[in-house]
Structure formats: structure tokens, C-alpha cells
Short mmCIF file of C-alpha atoms and ligand atoms in Angstrom, two decimals:
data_model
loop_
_atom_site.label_atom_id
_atom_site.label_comp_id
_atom_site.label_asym_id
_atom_site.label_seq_id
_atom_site.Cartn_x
_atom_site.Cartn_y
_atom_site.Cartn_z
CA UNK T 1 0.00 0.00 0.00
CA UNK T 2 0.99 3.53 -0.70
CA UNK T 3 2.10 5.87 1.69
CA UNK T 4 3.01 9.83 1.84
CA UNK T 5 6.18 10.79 4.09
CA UNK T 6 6.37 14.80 4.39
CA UNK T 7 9.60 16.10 5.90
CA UNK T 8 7.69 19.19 7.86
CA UNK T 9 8.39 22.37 9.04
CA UNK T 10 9.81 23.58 5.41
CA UNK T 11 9.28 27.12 3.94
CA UNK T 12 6.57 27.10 1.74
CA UNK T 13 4.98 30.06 -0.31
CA UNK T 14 3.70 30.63 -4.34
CA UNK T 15 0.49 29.56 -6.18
CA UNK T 16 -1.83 26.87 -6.70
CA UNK T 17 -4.23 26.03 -9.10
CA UNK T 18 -7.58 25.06 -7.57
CA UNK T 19 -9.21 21.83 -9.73
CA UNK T 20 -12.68 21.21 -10.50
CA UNK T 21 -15.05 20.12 -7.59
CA UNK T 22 -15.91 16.34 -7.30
CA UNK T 23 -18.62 16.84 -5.14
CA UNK T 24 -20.17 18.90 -8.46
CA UNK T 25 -18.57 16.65 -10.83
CA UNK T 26 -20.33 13.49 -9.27
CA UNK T 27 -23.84 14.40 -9.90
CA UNK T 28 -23.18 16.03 -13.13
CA UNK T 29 -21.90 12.62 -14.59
CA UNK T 30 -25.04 11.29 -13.35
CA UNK T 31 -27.11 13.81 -15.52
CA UNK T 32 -25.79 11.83 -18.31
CA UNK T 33 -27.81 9.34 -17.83
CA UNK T 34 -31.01 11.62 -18.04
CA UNK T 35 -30.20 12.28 -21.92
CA UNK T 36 -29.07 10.60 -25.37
CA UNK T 37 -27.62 13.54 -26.47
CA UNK T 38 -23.28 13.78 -25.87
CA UNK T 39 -22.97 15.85 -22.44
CA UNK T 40 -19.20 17.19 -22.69
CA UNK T 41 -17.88 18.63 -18.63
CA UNK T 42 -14.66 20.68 -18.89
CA UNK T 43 -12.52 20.72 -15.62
CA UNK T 44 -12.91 17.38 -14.28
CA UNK T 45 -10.30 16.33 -11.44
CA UNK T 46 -8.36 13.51 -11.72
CA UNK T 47 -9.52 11.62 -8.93
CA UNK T 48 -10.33 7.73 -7.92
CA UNK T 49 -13.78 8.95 -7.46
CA UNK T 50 -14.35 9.71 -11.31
CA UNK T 51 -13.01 6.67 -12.14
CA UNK T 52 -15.82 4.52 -10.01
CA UNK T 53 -18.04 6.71 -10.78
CA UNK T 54 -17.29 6.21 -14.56
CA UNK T 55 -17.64 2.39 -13.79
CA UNK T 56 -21.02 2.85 -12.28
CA UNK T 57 -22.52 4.91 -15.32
CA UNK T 58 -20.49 2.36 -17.87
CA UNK T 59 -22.59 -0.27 -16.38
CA UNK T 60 -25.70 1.47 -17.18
CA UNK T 61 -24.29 2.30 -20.65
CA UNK T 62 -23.17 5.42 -20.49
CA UNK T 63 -19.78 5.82 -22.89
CA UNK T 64 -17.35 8.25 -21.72
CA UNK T 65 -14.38 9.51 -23.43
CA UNK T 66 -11.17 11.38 -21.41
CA UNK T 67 -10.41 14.46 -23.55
CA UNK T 68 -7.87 17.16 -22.82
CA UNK T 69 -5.83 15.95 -20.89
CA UNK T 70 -3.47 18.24 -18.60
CA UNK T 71 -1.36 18.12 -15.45
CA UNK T 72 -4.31 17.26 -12.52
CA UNK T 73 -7.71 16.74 -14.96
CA UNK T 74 -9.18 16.25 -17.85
CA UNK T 75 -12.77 16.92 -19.89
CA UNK T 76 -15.15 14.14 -19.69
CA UNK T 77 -17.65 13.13 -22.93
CA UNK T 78 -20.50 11.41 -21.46
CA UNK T 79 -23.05 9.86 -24.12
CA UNK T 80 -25.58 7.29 -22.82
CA UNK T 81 -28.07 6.20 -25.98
CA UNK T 82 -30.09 3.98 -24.34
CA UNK T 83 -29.84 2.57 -21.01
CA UNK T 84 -28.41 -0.79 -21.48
CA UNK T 85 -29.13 -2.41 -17.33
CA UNK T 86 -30.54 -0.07 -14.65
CA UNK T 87 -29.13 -2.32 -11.81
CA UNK T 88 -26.36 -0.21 -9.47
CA UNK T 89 -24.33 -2.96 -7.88
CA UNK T 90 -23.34 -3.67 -3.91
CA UNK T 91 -19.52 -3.80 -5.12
CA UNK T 92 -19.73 -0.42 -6.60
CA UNK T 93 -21.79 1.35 -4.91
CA UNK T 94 -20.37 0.44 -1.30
CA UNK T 95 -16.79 1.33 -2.88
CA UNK T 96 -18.23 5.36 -3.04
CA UNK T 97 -21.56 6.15 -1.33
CA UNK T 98 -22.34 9.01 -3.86
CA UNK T 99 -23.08 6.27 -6.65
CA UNK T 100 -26.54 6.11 -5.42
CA UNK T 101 -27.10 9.58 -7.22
CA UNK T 102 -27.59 7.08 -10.04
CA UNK T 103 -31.37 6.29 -8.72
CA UNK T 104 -32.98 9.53 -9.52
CA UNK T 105 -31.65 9.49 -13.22
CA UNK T 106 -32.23 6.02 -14.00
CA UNK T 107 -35.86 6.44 -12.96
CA UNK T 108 -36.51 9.40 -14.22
CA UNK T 109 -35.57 8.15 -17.77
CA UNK T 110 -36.51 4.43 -17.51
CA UNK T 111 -39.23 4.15 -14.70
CA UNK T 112 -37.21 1.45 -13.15
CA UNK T 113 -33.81 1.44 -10.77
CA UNK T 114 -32.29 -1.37 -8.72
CA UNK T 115 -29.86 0.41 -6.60
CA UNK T 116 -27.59 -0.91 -3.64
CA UNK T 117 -27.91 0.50 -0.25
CA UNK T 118 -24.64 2.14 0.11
CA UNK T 119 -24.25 1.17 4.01
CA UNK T 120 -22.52 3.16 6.46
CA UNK T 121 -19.02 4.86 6.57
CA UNK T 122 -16.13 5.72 8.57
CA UNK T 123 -18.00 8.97 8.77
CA UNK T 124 -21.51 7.86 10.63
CA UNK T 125 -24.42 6.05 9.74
CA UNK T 126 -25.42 7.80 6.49
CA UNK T 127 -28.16 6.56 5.46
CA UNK T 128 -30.24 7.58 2.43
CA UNK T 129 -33.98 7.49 3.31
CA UNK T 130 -34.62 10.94 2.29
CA UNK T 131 -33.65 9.67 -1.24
CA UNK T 132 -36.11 7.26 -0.74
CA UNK T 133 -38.72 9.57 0.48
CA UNK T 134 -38.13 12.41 -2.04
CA UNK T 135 -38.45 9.38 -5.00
CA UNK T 136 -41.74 8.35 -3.65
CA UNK T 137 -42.85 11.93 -3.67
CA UNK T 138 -43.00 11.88 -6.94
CA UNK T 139 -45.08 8.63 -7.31
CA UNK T 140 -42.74 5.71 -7.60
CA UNK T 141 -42.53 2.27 -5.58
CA UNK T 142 -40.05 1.93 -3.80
CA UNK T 143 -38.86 -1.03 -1.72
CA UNK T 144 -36.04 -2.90 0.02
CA UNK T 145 -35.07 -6.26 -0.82
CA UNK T 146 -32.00 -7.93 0.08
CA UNK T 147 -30.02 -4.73 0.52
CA UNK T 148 -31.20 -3.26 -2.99
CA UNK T 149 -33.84 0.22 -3.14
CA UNK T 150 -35.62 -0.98 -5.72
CA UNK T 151 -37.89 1.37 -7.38
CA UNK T 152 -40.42 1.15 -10.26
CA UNK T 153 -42.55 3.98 -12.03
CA UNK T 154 -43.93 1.67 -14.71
CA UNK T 155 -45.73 5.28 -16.03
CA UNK T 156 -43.35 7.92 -15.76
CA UNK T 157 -42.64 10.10 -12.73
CA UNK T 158 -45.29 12.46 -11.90
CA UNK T 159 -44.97 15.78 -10.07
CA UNK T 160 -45.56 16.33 -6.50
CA UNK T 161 -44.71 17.98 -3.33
CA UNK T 162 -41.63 17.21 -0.89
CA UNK T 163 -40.29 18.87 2.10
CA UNK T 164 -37.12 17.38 3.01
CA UNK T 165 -37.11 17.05 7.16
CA UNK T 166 -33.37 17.59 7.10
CA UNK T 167 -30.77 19.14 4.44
CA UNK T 168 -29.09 16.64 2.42
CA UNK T 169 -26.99 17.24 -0.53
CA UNK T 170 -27.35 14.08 -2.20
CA UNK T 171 -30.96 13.64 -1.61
CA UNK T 172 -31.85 17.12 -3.04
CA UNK T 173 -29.57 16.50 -5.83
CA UNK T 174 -31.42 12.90 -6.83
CA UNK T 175 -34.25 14.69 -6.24
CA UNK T 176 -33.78 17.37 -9.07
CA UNK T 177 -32.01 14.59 -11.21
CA UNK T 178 -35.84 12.76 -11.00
CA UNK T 179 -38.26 15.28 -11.15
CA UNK T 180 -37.00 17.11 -14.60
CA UNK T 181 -38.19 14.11 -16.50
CA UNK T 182 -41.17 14.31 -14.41
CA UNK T 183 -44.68 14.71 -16.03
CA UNK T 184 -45.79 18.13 -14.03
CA UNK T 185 -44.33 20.47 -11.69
CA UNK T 186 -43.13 19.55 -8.45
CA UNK T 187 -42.17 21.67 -5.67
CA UNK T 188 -39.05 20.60 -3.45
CA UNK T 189 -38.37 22.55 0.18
CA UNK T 190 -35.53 22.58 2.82
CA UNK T 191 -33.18 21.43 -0.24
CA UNK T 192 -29.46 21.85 0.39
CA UNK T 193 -27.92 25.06 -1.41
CA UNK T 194 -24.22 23.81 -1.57
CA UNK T 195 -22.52 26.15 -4.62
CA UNK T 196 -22.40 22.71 -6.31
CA UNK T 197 -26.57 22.13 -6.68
CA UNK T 198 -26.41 25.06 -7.81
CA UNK T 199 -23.71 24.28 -10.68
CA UNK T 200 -26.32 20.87 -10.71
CA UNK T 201 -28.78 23.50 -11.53
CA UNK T 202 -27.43 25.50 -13.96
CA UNK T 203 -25.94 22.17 -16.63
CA UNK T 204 -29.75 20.83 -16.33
CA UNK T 205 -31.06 24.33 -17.18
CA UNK T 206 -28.83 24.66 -20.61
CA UNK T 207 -30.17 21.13 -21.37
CA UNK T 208 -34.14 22.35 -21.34
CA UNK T 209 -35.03 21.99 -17.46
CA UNK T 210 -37.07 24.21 -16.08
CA UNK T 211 -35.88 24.99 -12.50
CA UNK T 212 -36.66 27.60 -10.49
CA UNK T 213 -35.36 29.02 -7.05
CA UNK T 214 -31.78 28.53 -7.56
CA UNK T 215 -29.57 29.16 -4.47
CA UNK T 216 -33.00 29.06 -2.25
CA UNK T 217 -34.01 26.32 -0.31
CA UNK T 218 -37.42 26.30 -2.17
CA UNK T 219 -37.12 24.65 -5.89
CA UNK T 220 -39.71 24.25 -8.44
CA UNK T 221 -38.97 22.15 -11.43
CA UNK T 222 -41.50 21.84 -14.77
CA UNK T 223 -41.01 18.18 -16.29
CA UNK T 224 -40.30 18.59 -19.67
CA UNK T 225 -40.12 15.30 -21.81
CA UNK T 226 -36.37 15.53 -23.01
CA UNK T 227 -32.97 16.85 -22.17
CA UNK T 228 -30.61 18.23 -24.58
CA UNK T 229 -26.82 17.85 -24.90
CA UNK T 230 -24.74 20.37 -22.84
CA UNK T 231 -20.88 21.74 -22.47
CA UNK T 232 -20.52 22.31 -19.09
CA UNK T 233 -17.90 23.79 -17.08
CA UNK T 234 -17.35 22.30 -13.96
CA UNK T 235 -17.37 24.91 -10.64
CA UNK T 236 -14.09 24.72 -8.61
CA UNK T 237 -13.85 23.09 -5.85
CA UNK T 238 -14.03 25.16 -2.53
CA UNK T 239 -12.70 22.10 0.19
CA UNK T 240 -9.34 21.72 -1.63
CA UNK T 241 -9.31 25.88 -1.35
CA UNK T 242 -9.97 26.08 2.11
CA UNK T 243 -7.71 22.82 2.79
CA UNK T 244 -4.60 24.89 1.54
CA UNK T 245 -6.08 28.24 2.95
CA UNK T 246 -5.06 25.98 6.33
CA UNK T 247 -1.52 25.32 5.30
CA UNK T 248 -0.77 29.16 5.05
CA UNK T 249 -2.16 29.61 8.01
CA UNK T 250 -0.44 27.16 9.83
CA UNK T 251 2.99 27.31 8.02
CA UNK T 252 2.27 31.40 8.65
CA UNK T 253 3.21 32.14 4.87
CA UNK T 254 1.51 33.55 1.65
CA UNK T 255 -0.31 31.21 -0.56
CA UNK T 256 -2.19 32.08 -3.77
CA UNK T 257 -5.16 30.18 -5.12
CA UNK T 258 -6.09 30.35 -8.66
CA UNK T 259 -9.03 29.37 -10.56
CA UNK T 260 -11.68 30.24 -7.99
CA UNK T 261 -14.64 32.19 -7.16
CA UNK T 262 -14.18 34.08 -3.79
CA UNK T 263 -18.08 34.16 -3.46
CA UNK T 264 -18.61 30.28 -2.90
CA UNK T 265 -15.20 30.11 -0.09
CA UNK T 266 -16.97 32.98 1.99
CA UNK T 267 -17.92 31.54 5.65
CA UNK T 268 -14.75 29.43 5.30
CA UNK T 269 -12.93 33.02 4.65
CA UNK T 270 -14.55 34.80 7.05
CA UNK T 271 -13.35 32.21 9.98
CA UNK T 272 -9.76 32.41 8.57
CA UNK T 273 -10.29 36.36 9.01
CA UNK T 274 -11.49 35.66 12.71
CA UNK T 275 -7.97 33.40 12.88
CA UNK T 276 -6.12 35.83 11.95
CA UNK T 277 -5.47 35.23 8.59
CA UNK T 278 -5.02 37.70 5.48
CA UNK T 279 -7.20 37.52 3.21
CA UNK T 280 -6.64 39.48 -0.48
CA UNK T 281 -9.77 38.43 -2.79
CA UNK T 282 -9.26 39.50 -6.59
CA UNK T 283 -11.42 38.24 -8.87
CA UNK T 284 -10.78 34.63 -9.71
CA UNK T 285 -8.05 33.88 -7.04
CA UNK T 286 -7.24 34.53 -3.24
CA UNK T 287 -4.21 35.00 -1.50
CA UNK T 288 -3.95 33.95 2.10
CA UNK T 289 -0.68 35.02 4.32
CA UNK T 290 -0.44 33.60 7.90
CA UNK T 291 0.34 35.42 10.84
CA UNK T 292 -0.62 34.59 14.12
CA UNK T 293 -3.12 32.12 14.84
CA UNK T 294 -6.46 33.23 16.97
CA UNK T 295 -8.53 30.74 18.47
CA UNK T 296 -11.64 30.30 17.37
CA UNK T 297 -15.40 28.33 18.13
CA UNK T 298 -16.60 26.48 14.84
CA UNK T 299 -19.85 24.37 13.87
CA UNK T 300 -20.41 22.72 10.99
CA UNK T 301 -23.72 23.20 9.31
CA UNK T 302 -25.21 22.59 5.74
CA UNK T 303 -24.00 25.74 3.26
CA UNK T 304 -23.90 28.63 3.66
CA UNK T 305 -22.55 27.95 7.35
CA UNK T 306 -19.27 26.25 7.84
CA UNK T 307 -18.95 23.18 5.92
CA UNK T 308 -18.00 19.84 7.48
CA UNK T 309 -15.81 18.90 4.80
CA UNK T 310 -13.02 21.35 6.29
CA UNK T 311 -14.03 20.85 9.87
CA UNK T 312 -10.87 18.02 10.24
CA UNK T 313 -8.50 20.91 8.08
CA UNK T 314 -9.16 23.33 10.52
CA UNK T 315 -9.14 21.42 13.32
CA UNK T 316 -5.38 21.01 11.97
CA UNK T 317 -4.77 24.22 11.82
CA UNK T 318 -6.25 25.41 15.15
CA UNK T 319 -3.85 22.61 16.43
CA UNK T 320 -1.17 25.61 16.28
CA UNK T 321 -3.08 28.79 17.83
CA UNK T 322 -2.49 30.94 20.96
CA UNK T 323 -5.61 29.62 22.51
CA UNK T 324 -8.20 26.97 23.06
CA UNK T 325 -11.01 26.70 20.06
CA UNK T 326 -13.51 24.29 19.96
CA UNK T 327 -15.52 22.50 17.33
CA UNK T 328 -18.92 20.99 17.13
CA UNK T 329 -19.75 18.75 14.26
CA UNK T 330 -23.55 18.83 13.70
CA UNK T 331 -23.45 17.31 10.56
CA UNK T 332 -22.30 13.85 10.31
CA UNK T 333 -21.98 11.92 14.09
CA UNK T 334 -18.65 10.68 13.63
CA UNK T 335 -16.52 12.70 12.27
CA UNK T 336 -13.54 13.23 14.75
CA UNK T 337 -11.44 9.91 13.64
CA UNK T 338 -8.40 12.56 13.20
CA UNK T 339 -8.55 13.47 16.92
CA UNK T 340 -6.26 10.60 18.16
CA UNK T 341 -4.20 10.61 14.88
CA UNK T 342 -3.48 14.48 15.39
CA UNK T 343 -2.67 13.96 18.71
CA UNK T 344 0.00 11.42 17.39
CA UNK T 345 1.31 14.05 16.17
CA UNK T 346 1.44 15.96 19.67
CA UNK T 347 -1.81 18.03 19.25
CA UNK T 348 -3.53 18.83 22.29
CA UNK T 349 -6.45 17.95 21.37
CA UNK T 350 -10.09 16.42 24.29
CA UNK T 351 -13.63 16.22 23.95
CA UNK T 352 -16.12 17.35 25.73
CA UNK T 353 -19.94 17.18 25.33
CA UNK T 354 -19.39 15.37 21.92
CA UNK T 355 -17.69 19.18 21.25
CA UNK T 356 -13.48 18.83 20.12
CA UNK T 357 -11.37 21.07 22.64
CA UNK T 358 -8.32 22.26 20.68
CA UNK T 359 -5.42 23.97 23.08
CA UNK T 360 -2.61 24.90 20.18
CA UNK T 361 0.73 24.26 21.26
CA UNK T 362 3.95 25.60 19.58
CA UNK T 363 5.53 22.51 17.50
CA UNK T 364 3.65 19.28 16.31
CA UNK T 365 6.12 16.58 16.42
CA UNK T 366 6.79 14.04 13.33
CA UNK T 367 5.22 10.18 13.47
CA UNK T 368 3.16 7.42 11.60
CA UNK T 369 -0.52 7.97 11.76
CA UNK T 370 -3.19 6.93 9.93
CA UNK T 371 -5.69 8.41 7.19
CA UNK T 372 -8.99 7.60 8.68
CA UNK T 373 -11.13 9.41 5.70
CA UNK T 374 -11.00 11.99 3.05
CA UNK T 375 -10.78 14.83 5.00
CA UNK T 376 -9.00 13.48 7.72
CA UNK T 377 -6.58 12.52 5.84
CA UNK T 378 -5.86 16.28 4.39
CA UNK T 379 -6.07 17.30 8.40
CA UNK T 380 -2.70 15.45 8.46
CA UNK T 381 -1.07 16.27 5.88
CA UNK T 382 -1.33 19.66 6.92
CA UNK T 383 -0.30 18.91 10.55
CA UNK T 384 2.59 17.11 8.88
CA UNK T 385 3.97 19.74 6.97
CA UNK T 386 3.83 21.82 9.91
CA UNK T 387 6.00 19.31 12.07
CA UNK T 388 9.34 18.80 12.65
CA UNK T 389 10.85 16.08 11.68
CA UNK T 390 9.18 13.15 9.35
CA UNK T 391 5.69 12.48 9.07
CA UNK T 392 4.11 8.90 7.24
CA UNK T 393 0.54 9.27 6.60
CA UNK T 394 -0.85 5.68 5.70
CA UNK T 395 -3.65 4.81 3.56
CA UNK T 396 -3.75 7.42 1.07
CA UNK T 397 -6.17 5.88 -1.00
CA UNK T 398 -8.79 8.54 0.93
CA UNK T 399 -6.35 10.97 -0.48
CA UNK T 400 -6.66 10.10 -3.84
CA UNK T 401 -10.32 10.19 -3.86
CA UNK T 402 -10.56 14.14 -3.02
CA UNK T 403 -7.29 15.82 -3.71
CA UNK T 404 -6.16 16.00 -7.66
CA UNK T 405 -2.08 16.18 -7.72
CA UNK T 406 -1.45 16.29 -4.03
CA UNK T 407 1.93 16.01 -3.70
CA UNK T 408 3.00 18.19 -7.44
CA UNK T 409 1.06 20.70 -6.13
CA UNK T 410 2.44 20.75 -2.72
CA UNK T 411 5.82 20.15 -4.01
CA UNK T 412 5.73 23.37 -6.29
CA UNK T 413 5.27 25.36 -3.40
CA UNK T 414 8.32 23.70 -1.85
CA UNK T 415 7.02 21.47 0.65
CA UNK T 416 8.96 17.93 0.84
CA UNK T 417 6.19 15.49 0.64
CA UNK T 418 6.60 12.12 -1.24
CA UNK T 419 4.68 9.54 -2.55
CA UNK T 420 6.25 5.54 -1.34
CA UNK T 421 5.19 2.07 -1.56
C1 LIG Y 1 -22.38 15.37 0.53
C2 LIG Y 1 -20.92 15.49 0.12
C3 LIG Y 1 -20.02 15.30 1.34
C4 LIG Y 1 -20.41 16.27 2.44
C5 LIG Y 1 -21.90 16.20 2.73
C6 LIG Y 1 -22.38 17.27 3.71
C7 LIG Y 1 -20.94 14.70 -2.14
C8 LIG Y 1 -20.56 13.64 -3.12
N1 LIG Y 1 -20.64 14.47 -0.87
O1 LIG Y 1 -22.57 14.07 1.03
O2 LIG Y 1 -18.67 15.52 0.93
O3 LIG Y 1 -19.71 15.97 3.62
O4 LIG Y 1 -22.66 16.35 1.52
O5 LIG Y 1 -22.05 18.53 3.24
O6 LIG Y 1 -21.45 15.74 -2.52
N2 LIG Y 1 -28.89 11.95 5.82
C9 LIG Y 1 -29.96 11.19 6.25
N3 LIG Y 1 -30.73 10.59 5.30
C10 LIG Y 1 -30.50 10.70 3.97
C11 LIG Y 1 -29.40 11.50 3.54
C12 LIG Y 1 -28.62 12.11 4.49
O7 LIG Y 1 -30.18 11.06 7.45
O8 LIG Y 1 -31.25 10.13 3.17
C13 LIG Y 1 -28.02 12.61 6.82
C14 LIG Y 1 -26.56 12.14 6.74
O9 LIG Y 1 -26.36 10.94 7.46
C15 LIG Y 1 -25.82 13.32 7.32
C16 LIG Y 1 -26.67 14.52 6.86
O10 LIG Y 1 -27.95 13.99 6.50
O11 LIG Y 1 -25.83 13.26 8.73
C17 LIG Y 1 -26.09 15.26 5.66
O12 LIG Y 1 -25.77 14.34 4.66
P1 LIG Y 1 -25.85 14.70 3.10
O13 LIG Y 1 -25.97 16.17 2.94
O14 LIG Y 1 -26.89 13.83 2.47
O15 LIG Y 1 -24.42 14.22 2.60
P2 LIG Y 1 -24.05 13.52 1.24
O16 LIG Y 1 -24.93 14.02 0.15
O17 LIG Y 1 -23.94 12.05 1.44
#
């Protein structure tokens, strides 16, 4: 198994180019399957999640063509004439929860989906019965059977009315994905409003949907009968900003991001601000310089309050302030795997009323640890580059599923970080 040893406390300053989001790209590759017509995405990150996600759609009969290649990505052609099966296996879809985005589509267009229950994750339970619910808003059957959502609309989708009880991302994004195809309007409240629904949005919208309410949590969407082709431009992708945000702040030093909007970044930047960090916004990149380190009191919350995806990244970071911070994760209910793994590292670092306590202390100290997740996994490379002496961060595969050209990027701005087997 691969591993990444950083050799920490280096200088580090200069630019980085920000990739395309996967949590966008995901569902967009999905929307594929809602057409016949050649759906072309520019910007796509070269990341392990593409690739299963690619397998996934194959399966269904989508055919997909890497064009353009460059240095972390690629465009993606995505043409799927006819579904060929609409069955969503367990071994793919447990390998990456968000393949059950593929349920939405495949009923829309078919009437019919056989789709594995992804399970849980390192993360928390996760389950996905507001998928169910939202599909069964608009008319289908849906049941369980031997770990499969199976779902029949043997006459189309129809139009209705669904309030989700809780935000969820994915749910509001099948959710959209079904009812376009739909025969009527339906009406969809509490939906998520992450920046990359909204990029959902806008592809299905230049393909003949008719959505309205974009970037509220009220959407109304007029089933039309077909979907055109589309050239898409995928948004970029505002964790891996904020992620290296974190490593100027911690390695107190200037780092540039390029390629991204400063409007979809803007709770995460107005936190670094409270940290202490400057912040120069121009108009499609960001510069963030170090300095001291404030503590600060975080909770995650659905957009636009402080994501969860760069709860473990700051965490990191807060790892080296003048104070004591804490964080409260109120979106997923087990997401503090990094805590012990950080503290490895020499992090002071307790819990207290399910709340993270974070005391900063002046050096982080070099050792093996463990990626536990995604996230998690960035939360140590961070602390790593901060510490002295050599850090081995195990299991990268987490890595390689978020985080397009880790190390060349990294290494450009002079940090000593390899890749071994
Ligand atoms: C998406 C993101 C993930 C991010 C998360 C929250 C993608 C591919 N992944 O995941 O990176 O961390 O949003 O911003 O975009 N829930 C239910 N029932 C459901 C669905 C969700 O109870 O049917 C719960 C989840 O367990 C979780 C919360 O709702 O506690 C939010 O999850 P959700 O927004 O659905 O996350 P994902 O779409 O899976």
C-alpha cells in the first residue's frame, strides 16, 4: 500500500491552481444518464472517485471519453443512448456512497432502478432514506429487498410535493435529477444550497429543465419530456481551497489560489479572518498570508454555514493557535477519527460534550498515523507539513479520492512530501 512521508516544518509560499469540484462533478456525470444527447464537462479532477463513478454509469451504458488531458484533470464526454441495465451494484456502490445519485436518473428516464444501499461509513451512519422519500414523492414504488432500493414507475414520474425534514446534498440533488423528466411540476423545500446544486442547476437548465429558485431552499422544477446535450464547465472546488487556505495559516506564509470564485469560499474566509489570517480576494483567485493564529469556536452546518468537509483541516490548523477553540460537528456523528491521529502528532487535542477542545501548542512533532477518511486525511497532511521532523501518513487511497495532484502541487510550493510504496 501507498504511503506519503512529508519532511515538515519547510518554507513554503507561491500559487496553486484550484481543480474542479468532485462533489459537483459526481452528480453532473449522473445527468448523463437523463439524456441521449453527448454531455461534454470541462474541468474534471483527476480523482479515484471519477473513475468509479465512470464504472457505475459504464454499467448502465453510459460511454465516456477522457479528452484534454493536462497536469491534474481532464474533460469528460459522457453519451448514454439507451440505457443498457438499470441495476447499481453492492460492489460499486459500497466502494463510493455518492453512486446512489444514479437512482434519480435512472428512474426518471426508464421508470425502473435497482440500486444498492450504500451502508454506512467511517463517517456515521449515512443513510439515504430521504432519497427514498423524495423518489416516492414523486409517485414511484419503492422497496427494500436484500439490501437493494428498488424502485419502479412503470408510467413515468409524476410531479408532486416534498419537504425534506433535514438538508441533504445528495438527496436534493437525486431529487432534481428525477423530477426534470417528471410529467408536471413539483415543488421541493428545505433542499441543500451547496454552490455545487447550484452548478447541478445551472448544466440541467442549458439542457431544457425548467428549475426555479436557484440558491434558495425552495425549488420548483416543470417536467419537460427531453434533455438536450450540454458543455458544461465544472465549478471549482471550494474544500481543496480552504484545505490549503489551512496550510498558510499554519505554516504562517503567503499562498495564492487560482481558478476560484471568492463568493462560494466565503464563511470558510470569514473564519480564517477571525484566525487571523489575510485575506486578499481578486477576482478569480485569493491569497492567504499567515500570521498569528487566533482561536476560534466552529460548527459545521449545511451551506452557507461552515462546511464539514473542512471541519478536520481546521481542526489542523487550530492545532497551532495561541488559545483553546472548539468545534462541534452537527453534521455527520462521527466525524472526529483525526482526533487521536493528530494527537499522534502531539496536538492537544479532548472532547467534551461530543464538542473537540483544541489547546494549540507551539511545534507538532513528526510520526506514523493513519488516514482515517477523506478529510481526515488532508487534516494530516497539513499537521505534517507543519512538524518537525518526518511524518508517514498511511492509507492514502482517501487521499486520492478528493485531492487532484497532491503532492506536485504541494511540491511546487516547496514542501517535501513524497509519494512511497
Ligand atoms: C455530501 C458530500 C459530502 C459532504 C456532505 C455534507 C458529495 C458527493 N458528498 O454528502 O462531501 O460531507 O454532503 O455537506 O457531494 N442523511 C440522512 N438521510 C439521507 C441522507 C442524508 O439522514 O437520506 C443525513 C446524513 O447521514 C448526514 C446529513 O444527513 O448526517 C447530511 O448528509 P448529506 O448532505 O446527504 O451528505 P451527502 O450528500 O452524502
Amino acid at each position: 500500500m501507498e504511503k506519503i512521508v512529508i519532511k515538515g516544518n519547510r518554507p513554503l509560499s507561491g500559487e496553486i491552481e484550484i481543480s474542479g469540484a468532485k462533489n459537483a462533478v459526481l452528480p453532473l456525470m449522473a445527468v448523463s444518464l437523463l439524456t441521449n444527447k453527448k454531455l461534454l464537462l470541462k474541468n474534471v479532477p483527476d480523482l479515484a472517485d471519477i473513475k468509479t463513478l465512470s464504472g457505475v454509469l459504464q454499467g448502465h451504458g453510459t460511454q465516456i471519453n477522457k479528452i484534454n488531458e493536462k497536469e491534474y484533470g481532464f474533460d469528460l464526454e459522457l453519451t448514454t443512448p439507451e440505457i443498457t441495465s438499470t441495476t447499481a451494484s453492492y460492489e460499486l456502490v459500497r466502494t463510493m456512497r455518492a453512486s446512489v445519485l444514479v437512482l434519480g436518473p435512472l428512474l426518471a428516464r426508464t421508470g425502473k432502478a435497482k440500486v444498492s444501499l450504500p451502508g454506512g461509513c467511517a463517517i456515521g451512519a449515512r443513510p439515504v432514506d430521504l432519497h427514498i422519500k423524495a423518489m416516492r414523492a414523486l409517485g414511484a414504488n419503492v422497496k427494500i429487498s436484500q439490501g437493494y432500493i428498488i424502485a419502479t414507475a412503470p408510467n413515468g414520474l409524476k410531479g408532486g410535493q416534498y419537504t425534506f425534514p433535514a438538508v441533504s446534498v445528495g438527496a436534493t440533488e437525486n431529487a432534481i435529477m428525477a423530477s426534470v423528466l417528471a410529467d408536471g411540476t413539483t415543488t421541493l423545500k428545505n433542499c441543500a444550497k451547496e454552490p455545487e446544486i447550484n452548478d447541478l442547476i445551472k448544466c440541467l437548465v442549458a439542457m431544457g429543465a425548467k428549475i426555479s429558485g436557484v440558491g434558495t431552499s425552495v425549488l420548483k422544477i416543470k417536467g419537460v419530456t427531453s434533455l438536450d446535450g450540454n458543455t458544461h464547465t465544472v465549478i471549482a472546488d471550494r474544500i481543496e481551497a480552504g484545505s490549503f487556505a489551512c496550510i498558510a495559516g499554519i505554516m504562517k506564509t503567503e499562498i495564492t489560489l487560482k481558478n476560484i470564485e471568492p463568493d462560494i469560499l466565503q464563511h470558510p474566509i470569514s473564519v480564517l479572518k477571525d484566525i487571523g489570517i489575510k485575506t486578499t480576494i481578486n477576482q478569480d483567485s485569493i491569497s492567504f498570508k499567515g500570521q498569528e493564529i487566533n482561536p476560534v469556536d466552529i460548527e459545521t452546518a449545511p451551506y452557507p454555514l461552515f462546511p464539514t468537509d473542512l471541519q478536520a483541516q481546521f481542526m489542523a490548523l487550530l492545532c497551532a493557535s495561541n488559545g483553546t477553540s472548539e468545534i462541534d460537528e452537527q453534521v455527520f456523528e462521527n466525524r472526529f477519527m483525526h482526533i487521536p491521529e493528530l494527537t499522534r502528532l502531539g496536538a492537544n487535542i479532548t472532547l467534551k460534550n461530543d464538542k473537540a477542545v483544541i489547546t494549540g501548542v507551539d511545534n507538532l512533532q513528526g510520526a506514523p498515523v493513519m488516514a482515517t477518511d477523506l478529510r481526515a486525511s488532508m487534516s494530516l497532511v497539513i499537521a505534517g507539513l507543519f512538524a518537525k521532523d518526518t511524518t508517514t501518513i498511511n492509507r492514502i487511497y482517501h487521499l486520492d479520492r478528493g485531492y487532484a495532484g497532491l503532492e506536485h502541487k504541494l511540491s511546487k510550493i516547496g514542501a517535501d512530501i513524497k509519494r512511497i510504496k
